[in-house]
XYZ file of C-alpha atoms in Angstrom:
598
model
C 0.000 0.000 0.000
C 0.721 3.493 -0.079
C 3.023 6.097 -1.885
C 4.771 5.873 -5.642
C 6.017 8.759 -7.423
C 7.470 9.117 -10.388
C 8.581 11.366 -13.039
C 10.987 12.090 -16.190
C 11.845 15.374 -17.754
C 11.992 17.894 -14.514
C 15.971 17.392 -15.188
C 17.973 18.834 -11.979
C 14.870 19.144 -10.187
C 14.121 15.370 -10.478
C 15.461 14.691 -6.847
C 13.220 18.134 -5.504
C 10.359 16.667 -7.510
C 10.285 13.439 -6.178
C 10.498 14.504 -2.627
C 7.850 17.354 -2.912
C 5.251 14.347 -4.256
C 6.544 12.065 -1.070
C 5.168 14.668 0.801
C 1.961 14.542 -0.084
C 1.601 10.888 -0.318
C 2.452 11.315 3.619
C -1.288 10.936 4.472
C -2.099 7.932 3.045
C 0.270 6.555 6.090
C 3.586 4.967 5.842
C 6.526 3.817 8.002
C 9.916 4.218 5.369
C 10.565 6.470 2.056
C 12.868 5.700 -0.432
C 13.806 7.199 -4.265
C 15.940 6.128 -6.851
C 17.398 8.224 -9.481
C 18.598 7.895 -13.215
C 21.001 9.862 -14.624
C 24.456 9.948 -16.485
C 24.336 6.142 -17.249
C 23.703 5.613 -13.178
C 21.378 4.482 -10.783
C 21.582 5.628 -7.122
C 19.359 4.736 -4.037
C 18.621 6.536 -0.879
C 15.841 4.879 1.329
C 15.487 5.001 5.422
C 12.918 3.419 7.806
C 11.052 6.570 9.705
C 9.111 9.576 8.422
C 10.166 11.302 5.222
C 12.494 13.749 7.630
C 14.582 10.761 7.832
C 15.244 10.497 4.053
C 16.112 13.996 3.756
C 18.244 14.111 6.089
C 20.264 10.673 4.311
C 19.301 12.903 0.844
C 21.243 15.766 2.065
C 24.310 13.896 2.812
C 24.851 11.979 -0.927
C 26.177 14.736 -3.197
C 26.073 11.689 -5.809
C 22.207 11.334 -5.156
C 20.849 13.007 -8.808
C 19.534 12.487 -11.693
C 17.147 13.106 -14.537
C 14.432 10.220 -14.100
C 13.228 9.012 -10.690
C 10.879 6.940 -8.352
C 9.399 7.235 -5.177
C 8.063 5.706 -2.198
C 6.593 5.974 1.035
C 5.913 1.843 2.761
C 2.993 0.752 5.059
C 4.260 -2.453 6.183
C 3.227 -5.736 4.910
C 5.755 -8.017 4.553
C 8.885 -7.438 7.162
C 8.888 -4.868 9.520
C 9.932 -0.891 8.748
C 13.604 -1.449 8.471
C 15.829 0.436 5.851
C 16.502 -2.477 3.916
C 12.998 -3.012 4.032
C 12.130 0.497 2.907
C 11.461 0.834 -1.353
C 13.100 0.913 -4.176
C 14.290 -2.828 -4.332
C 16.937 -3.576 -6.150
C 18.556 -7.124 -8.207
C 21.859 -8.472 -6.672
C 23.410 -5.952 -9.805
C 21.947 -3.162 -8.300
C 20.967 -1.989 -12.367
C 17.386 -2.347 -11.989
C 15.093 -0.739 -9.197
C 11.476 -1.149 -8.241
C 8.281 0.273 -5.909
C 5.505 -1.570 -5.581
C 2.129 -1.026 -3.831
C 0.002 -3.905 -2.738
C 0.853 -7.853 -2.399
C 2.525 -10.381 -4.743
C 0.786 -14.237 -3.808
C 3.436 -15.962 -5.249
C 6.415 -13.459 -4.133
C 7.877 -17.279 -1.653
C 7.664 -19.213 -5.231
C 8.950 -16.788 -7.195
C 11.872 -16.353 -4.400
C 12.742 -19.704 -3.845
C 12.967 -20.329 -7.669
C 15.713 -16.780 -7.680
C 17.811 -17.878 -4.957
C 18.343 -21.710 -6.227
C 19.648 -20.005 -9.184
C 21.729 -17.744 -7.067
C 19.681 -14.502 -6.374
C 21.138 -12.974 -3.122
C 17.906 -11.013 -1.646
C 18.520 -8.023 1.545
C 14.831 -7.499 2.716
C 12.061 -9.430 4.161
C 9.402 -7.903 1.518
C 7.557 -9.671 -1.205
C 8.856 -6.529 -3.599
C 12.172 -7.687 -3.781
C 11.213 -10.933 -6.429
C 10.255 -7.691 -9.003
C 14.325 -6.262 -9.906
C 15.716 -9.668 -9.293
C 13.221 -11.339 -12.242
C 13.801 -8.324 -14.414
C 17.456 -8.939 -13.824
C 17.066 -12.450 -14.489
C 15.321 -11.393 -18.158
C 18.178 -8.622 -18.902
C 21.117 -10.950 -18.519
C 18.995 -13.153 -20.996
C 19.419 -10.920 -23.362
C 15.884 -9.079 -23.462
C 15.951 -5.209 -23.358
C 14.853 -3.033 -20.184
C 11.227 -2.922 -21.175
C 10.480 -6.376 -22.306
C 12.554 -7.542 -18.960
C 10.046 -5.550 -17.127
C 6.825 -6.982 -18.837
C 8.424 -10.492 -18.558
C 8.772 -10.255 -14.489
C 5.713 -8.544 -14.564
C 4.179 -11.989 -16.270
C 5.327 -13.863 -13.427
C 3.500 -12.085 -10.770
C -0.012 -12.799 -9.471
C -1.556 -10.917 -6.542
C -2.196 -6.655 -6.134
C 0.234 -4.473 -7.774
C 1.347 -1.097 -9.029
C 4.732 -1.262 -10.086
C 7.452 1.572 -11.032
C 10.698 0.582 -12.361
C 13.931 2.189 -13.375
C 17.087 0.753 -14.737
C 20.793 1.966 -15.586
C 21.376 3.295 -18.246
C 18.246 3.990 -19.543
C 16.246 7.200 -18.930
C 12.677 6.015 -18.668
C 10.252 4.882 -16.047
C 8.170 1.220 -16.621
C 4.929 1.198 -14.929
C 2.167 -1.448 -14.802
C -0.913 -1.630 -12.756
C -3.495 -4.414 -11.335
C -5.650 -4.045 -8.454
C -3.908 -1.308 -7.329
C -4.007 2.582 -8.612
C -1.957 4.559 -10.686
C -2.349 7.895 -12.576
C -0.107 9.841 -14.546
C 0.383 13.492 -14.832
C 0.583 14.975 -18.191
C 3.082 18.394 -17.708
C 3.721 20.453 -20.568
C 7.781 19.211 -20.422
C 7.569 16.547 -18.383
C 5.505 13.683 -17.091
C 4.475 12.379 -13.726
C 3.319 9.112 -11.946
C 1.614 8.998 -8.987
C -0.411 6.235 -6.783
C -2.967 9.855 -6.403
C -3.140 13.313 -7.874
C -2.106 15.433 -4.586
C 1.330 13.831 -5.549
C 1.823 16.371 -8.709
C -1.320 18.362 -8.942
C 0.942 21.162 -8.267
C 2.783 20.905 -11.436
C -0.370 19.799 -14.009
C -3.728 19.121 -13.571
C -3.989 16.918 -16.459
C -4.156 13.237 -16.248
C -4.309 9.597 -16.956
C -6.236 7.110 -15.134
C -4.359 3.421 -15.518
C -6.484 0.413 -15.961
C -5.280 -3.368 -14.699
C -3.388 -4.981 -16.836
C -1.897 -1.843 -18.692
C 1.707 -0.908 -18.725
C 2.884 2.785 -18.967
C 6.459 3.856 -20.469
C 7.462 7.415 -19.801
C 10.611 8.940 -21.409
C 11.572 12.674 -22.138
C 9.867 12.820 -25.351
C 6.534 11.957 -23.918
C 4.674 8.599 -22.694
C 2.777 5.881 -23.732
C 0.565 3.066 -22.491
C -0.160 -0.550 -23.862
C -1.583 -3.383 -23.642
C -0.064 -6.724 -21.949
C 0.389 -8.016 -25.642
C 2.521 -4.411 -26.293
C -0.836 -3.300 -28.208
C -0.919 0.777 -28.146
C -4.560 2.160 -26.486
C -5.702 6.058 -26.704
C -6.502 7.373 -23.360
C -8.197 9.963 -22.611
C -6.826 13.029 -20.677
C -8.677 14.228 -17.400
C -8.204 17.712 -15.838
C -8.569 17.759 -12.697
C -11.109 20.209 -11.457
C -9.403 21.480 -7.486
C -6.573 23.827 -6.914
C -3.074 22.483 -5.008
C -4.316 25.078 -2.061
C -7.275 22.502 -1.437
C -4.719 20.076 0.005
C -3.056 22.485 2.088
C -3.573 23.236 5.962
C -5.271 26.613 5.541
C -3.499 28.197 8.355
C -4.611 24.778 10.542
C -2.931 23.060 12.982
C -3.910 19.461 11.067
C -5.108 18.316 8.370
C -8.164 16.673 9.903
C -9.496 19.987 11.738
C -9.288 21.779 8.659
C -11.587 19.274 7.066
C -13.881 19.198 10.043
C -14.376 23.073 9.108
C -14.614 22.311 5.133
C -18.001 20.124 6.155
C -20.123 22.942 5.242
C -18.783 23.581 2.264
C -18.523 19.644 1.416
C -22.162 19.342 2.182
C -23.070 22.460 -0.441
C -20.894 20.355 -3.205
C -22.617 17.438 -2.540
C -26.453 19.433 -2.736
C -25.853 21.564 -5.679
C -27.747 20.724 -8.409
C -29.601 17.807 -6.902
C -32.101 18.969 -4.489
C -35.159 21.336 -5.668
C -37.011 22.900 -2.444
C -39.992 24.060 -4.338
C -40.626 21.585 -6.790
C -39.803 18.832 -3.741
C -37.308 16.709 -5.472
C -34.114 15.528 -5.595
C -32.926 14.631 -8.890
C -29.799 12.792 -9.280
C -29.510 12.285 -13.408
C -26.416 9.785 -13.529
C -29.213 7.435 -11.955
C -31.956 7.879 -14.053
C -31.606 4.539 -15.308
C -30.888 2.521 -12.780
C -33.922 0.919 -11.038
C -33.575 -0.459 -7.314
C -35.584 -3.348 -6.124
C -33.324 -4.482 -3.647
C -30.148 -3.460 -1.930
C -26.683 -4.870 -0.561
C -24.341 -2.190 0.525
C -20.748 -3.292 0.564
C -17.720 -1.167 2.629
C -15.032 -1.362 4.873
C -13.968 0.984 8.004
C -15.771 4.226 7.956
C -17.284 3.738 5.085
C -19.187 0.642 6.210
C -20.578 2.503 9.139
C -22.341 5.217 6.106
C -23.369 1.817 4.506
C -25.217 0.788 7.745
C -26.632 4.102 7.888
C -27.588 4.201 4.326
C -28.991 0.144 4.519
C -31.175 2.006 7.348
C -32.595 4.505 5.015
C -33.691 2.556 2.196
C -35.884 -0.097 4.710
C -37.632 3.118 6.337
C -38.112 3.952 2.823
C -39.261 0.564 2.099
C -36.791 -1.177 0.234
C -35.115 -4.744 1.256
C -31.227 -3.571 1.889
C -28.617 -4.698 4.314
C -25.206 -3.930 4.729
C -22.502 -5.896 4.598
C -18.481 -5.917 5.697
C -16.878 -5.916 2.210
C -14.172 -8.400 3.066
C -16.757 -10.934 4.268
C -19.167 -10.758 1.073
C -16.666 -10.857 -1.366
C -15.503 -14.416 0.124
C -18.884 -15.403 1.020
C -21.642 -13.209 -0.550
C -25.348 -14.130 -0.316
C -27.549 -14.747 -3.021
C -27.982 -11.252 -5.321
C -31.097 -12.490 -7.125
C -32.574 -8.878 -7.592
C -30.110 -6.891 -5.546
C -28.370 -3.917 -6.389
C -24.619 -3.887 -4.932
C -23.873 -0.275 -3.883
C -20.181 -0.211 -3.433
C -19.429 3.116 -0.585
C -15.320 3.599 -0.713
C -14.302 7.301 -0.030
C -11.055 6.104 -1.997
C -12.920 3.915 -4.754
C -9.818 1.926 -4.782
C -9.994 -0.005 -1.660
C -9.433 -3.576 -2.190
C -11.973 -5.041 0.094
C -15.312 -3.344 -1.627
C -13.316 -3.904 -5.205
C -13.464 -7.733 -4.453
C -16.615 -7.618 -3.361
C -18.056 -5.450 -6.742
C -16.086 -8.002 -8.690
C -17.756 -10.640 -7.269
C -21.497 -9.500 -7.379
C -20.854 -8.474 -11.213
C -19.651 -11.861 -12.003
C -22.437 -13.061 -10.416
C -24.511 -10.982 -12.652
C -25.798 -8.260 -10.398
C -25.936 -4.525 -10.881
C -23.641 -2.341 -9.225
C -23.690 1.419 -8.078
C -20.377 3.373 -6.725
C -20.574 5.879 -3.917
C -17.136 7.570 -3.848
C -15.345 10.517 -3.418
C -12.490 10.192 -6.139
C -13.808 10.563 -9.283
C -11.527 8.451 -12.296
C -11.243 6.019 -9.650
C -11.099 1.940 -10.065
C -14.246 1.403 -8.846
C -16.248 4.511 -9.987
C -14.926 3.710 -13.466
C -16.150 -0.844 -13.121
C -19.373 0.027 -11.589
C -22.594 0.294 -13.997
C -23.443 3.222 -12.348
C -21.663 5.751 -9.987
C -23.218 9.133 -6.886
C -19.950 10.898 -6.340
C -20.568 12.703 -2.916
C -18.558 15.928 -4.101
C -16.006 16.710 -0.840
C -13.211 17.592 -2.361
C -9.750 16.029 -1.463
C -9.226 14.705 1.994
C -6.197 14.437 3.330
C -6.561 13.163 6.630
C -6.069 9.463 7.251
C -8.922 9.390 9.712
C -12.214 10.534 7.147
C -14.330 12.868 8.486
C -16.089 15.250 5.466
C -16.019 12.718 3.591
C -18.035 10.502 5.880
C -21.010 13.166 6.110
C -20.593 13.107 2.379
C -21.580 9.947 2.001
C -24.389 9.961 4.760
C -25.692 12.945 2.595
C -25.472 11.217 -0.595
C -26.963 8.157 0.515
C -30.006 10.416 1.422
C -30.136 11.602 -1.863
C -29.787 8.431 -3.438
C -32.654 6.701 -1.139
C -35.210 9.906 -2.179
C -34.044 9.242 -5.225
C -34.780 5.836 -5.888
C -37.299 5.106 -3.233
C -40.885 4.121 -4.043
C -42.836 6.489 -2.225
C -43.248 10.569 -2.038
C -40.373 12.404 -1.372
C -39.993 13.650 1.695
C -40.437 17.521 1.689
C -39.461 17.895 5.658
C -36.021 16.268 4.472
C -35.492 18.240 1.866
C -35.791 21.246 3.576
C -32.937 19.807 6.371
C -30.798 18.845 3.546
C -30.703 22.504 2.609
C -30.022 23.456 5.881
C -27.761 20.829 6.294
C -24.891 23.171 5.625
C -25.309 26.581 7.768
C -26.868 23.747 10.880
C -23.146 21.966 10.552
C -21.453 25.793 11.014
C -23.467 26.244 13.879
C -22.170 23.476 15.660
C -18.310 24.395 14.625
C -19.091 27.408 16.210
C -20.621 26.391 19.034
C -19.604 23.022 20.088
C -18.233 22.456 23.784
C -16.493 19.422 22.392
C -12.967 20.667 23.359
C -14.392 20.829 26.862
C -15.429 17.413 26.580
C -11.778 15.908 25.709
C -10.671 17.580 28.447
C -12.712 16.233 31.046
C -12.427 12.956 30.249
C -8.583 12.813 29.213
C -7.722 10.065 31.658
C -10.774 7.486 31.051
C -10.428 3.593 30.680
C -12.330 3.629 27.822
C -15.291 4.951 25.887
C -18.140 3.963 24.968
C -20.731 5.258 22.243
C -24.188 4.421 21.720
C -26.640 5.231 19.432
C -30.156 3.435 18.222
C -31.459 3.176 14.918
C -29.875 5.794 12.145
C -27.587 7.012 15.373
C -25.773 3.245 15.924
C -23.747 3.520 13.092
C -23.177 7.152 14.067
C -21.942 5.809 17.264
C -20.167 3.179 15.961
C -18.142 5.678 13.772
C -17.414 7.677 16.858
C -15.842 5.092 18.423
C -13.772 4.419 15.374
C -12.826 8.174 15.170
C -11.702 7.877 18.972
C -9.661 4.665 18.528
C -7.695 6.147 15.352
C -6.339 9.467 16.387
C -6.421 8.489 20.346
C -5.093 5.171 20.731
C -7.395 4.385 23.294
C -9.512 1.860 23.744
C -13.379 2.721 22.517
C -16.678 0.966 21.529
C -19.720 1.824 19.364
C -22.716 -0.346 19.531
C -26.651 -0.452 19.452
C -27.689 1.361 22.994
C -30.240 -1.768 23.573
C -26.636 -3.918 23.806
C -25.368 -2.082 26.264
C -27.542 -4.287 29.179
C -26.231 -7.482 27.377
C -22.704 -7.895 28.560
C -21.330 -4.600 28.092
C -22.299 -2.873 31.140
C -20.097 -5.288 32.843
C -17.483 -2.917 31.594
C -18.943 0.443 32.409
C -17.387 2.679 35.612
C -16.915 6.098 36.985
C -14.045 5.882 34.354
C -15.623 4.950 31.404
C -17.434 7.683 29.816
C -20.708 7.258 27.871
C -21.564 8.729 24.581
C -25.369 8.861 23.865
C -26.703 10.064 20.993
C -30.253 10.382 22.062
C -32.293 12.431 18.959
C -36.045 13.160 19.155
C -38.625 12.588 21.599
C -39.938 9.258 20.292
C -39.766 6.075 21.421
C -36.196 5.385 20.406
C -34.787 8.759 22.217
C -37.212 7.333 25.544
C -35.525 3.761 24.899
C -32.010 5.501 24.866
C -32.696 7.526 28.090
C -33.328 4.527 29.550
C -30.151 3.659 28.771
C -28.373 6.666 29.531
C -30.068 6.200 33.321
C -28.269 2.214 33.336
C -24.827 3.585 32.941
C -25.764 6.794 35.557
C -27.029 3.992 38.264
C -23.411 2.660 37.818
C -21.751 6.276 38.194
C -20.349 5.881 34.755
C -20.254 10.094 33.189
C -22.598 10.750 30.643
C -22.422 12.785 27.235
C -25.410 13.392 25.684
C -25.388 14.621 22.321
C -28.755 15.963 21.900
C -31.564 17.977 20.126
C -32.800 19.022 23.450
C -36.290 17.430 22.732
C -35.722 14.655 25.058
C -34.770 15.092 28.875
C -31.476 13.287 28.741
C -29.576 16.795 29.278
C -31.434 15.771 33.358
C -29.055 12.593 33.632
C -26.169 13.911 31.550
C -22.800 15.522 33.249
C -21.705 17.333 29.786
C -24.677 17.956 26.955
C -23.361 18.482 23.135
C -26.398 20.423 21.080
C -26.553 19.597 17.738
C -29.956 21.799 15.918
C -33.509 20.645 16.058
C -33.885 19.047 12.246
C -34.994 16.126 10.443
C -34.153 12.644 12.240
C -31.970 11.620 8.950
C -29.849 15.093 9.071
C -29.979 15.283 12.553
C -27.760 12.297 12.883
C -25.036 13.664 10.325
C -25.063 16.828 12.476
C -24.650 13.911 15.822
C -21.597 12.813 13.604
C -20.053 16.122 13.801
C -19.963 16.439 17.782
C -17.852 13.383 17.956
C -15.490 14.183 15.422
C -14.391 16.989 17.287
C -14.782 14.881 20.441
C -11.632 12.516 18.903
C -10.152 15.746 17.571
C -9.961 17.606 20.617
C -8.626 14.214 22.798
C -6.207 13.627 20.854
C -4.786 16.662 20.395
C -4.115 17.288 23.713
C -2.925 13.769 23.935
C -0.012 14.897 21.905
C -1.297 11.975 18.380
C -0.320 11.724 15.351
C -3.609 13.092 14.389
C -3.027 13.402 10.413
C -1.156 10.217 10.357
C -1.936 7.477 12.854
C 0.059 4.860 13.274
C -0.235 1.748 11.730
C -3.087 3.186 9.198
C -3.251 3.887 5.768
C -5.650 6.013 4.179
C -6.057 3.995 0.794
C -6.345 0.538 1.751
C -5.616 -1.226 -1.464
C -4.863 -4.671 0.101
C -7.023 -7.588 1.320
């Protein structure tokens, strides 16, 4: 997983270049760096375990380290731990060729056993390492840099986007399956990237890779072909956002900054789809498509806006459920009539990709939900609802998460049998200036504060506020470290409570003044008989703020929007805990942001 860069034709500036884009690969998460440069009939690596920092500093002491072609790399562990001979580009026991490499060779132990019995000499623990030492194996038969590079490439089965460089030729060799790639189309030179942020600063024109296509870049230009060598016209993209969107904005992290965009993510994500006075939402990409039956599939935070979108569509009257993406693609139930609705913020990540695969070999129809529009899965799906956030840096998603609760709205007035629902509407448009009132409002940092210290929190939530909860919880545990737990608030009497004490603070989400708000109050009173603190995040129309030792207001609105604006309260919640923690809140550890693995 993770980071490649690439480029050719930025001549002294290669080494700048390639560093710059390492930079902004940084938030997909990563634990080494490496690049390896072409130039003057030479190849020269510099690569270090640790944060990009590290690199430089090894950069800035090899006055040999340049070059006029390059590749890049930032590692999330998979194979091997983050050591420095761990840490991409690989190289052959020549040291000629060099490689990067996001995602998982299956057969890497075959492939290696097979090298060294023939005398291959390998230095890491990675799967990666098979790549320069089968090219090698294919140059010293007498085949030419290219053709060595589609040969090794032959050999491989699993995940894999794959950059590669060798001596004494000034060109990059790219190939892509199951895992993404784009290049960027400069007016001198030309860029590769596993995503835009990479280069967007130096063209906002690109190419979107498909598996099984191979890229060559070379100073007069580039090209991409088939896996028979078979030239194929692409089409060039611009991209439509400016560098400055993936900038801090004068924030201390990336992830506050995109708590503040919300409003502005949730305007995107309206425009143009929602008419007040007519009462209708009109979402024309889905005009054709005709739902009967739903199975969401998604991973992470993206599962818990599946749950809450699988919620939607049965109030509304239509069969859905949700599903983990990792366990239906291994073991999916019967589609007959369903539609699979595929909700990745990335649209690359490998789980819901499997799982897309599989329904549309099974024959069913499939809808994308994503953020990233050219992406793998927006592009294989029949049909595809971006939700319109912009770019999020962030490995822990937060617009983007309340982009896909509002465009799962959308979708279910959209496609739903019955009337649409006017109230709704009406909170959808004031979806936007509601979510500024709570930025500038909220006594979340308060909050944090308080309960610095606890054992461990738990959130709770019933109906469309459970998978809120359960997202809070997974907001807490990423940027905190500590321990938390999101569940349906009837659980909570059913082993849980076992857990609860005065330091194990209680999230409620109690919305309304129905039956499920009285139901959650009751709950809220269980954990208060046990001396356990209490946050309520509340409406007000219920008397939890009465049992409650901190109270988080989120507007009087529609039940649906009302639990997006819920969502808000405990983003800050995380936010505000971990800062004072002292996290990693941009970049937790261990996590990716693009999970193109299984």
């Amino acid at each position: 997983m993770c980071g490649i860069i690439g480029c050719v034709g930025c001549g002294d500036g290669t080494l700048s270049t390639l560093l710059h884009g390492l930079s902004k690969l940084e938030y997909r998460g990563y634990d080494s760096a490496g690049v390896a440069l072409v130039g003057d009939g030479s190849l020269r690596v510099a690569k270090k375990a640790g944060k990009l920092d590290a690199l430089e500093a090894a950069v800035e002491e090899r006055a040999d380290l340049a070059g006029t072609v390059g590749i890049g790399h930032t590692r999330w562990s998979t194979h091997g731990p983050p050591t420095d001979d761990n840490a991409h580009p690989h190289q052959d026991c020549t040291k000629r060729v060099a490689v990067v490499h996001n995602g998982i060779i299956e057969n890497y132990q075959s492939l290696r056993d097979e090298l060294a019995e023939s005398g291959h000499e390998f230095d890491s623990d990675t799967d990666t390492e098979v790549v320069p030492h089968l090219v090698e194996a294919s140059l010293e038969a007498g085949r030419d840099p290219e053709a060595a590079f589609r040969d090794a490439v032959a050999r491989l089965e699993g995940s894999f986007a794959l950059a590669c460089v060798v001596e004494g030729t000034e060109a990059v060799f790219v190939a892509r399956n199951d895992s993404p790639l784009v290049l960027g189309i400069g007016d001198d030179a030309t860029y590769l990237a596993s995503d835009v942020p990479a280069f967007r600063e130096f063209t906002d024109r690109v190419v979107y890779l498909e598996d099984g296509e191979f890229a060559r870049l070379t100073a007069d230009g580039w090209s991409v072909s088939d896996v028979d060598g078979t030239l194929r016209e692409k089409t060039v993209d611009t991209v439509d956002w400016d560098p400055e969107d993936t900038g801090k904005s004068g924030y201390d992290h990336f992830m506050l900054k995109e708590i503040h965009e919300q409003p502005r993510a949730l305007r995107q994500c309206l425009q143009g789809r929602v008419d007040e006075l007519g009462g209708s939402v009109t979402l024309e990409e889905l005009d054709d498509l005709d739902l009967e039956r739903a199975h969401l599939v998604a991973a992470g935070t993206s599962y818990h806006a599946a749950v809450y979108g699988a919620q939607l569509l049965r109030d509304d009257g239509v069969p859905a459920q949700a599903f983990l993406s990792h366990e239906y693609a291994t073991s999916p139930p019967p589609t007959e009539d369903a539609t699979v609705i595929g909700v990745s913020q990335s649209g690359e990540t490998a789980d819901t990709l499997a799982a897309t695969r599989e329904a549309q070999r099974r024959g069913a129809e499939t809808l994308a939900v994503t953020n990233t529009v050219g992406s793998t899965m927006a592009r294989e799906c029949d049909h595809v609802c971006y939700i319109r956030s912009g770019p999020e840096i962030g490995v822990a998603a937060t617009k983007t998460f309340a982009g896909q609760q509002t465009a799962l709205n959308l979708l279910t007035q959209h496609l739903s049998p019955g009337p649409v629902d006017r109230d709704l509407i009406a909170a959808l448009r004031d979806l936007p200036s509601d979510v500024q009132a709570i930025l500038d409002e909220t006594d979340a940092e308060a909050v944090g504060e308080t309960y610095l210290d606890s054992d461990a929190y738990f959130f709770i939530g019933r109906a469309l506020n459970y998978p809120v909860a359960m997202e809070g919880a997974l907001k807490m545990k990423e940027i905190t470290y500590k321990h938390a737990e999101g569940f349906a608030a009837g659980e909570l009497k059913h082993g849980t409570l076992a857990l609860v004490t005065p330091d194990t603070p209680v999230i409620a989400n109690v919305i309304g003044d129905g039956e499920l708000a009285r139901k959650t109050v009751g709950n809220v009173k269980e954990v208060e008989a046990r001396d356990a603190p209490v946050v309520a995040v509340t409406d007000g129309q219920s008397d939890v703020e009465r049992y409650a030792n901190h109270v988080l207001e989120v507007p009087e609105t529609h039940p649906r929007a009302a639990a997006i604006l819920a969502n808000i309260q405990l983003q800050l919640v995380a936010y505000h805990t971990a800062a004072k923690l002292g996290r990693s809140i941009d970049k937790p550890r261990n996590l990716a942001k693009s999970v193109t693995v299984e």
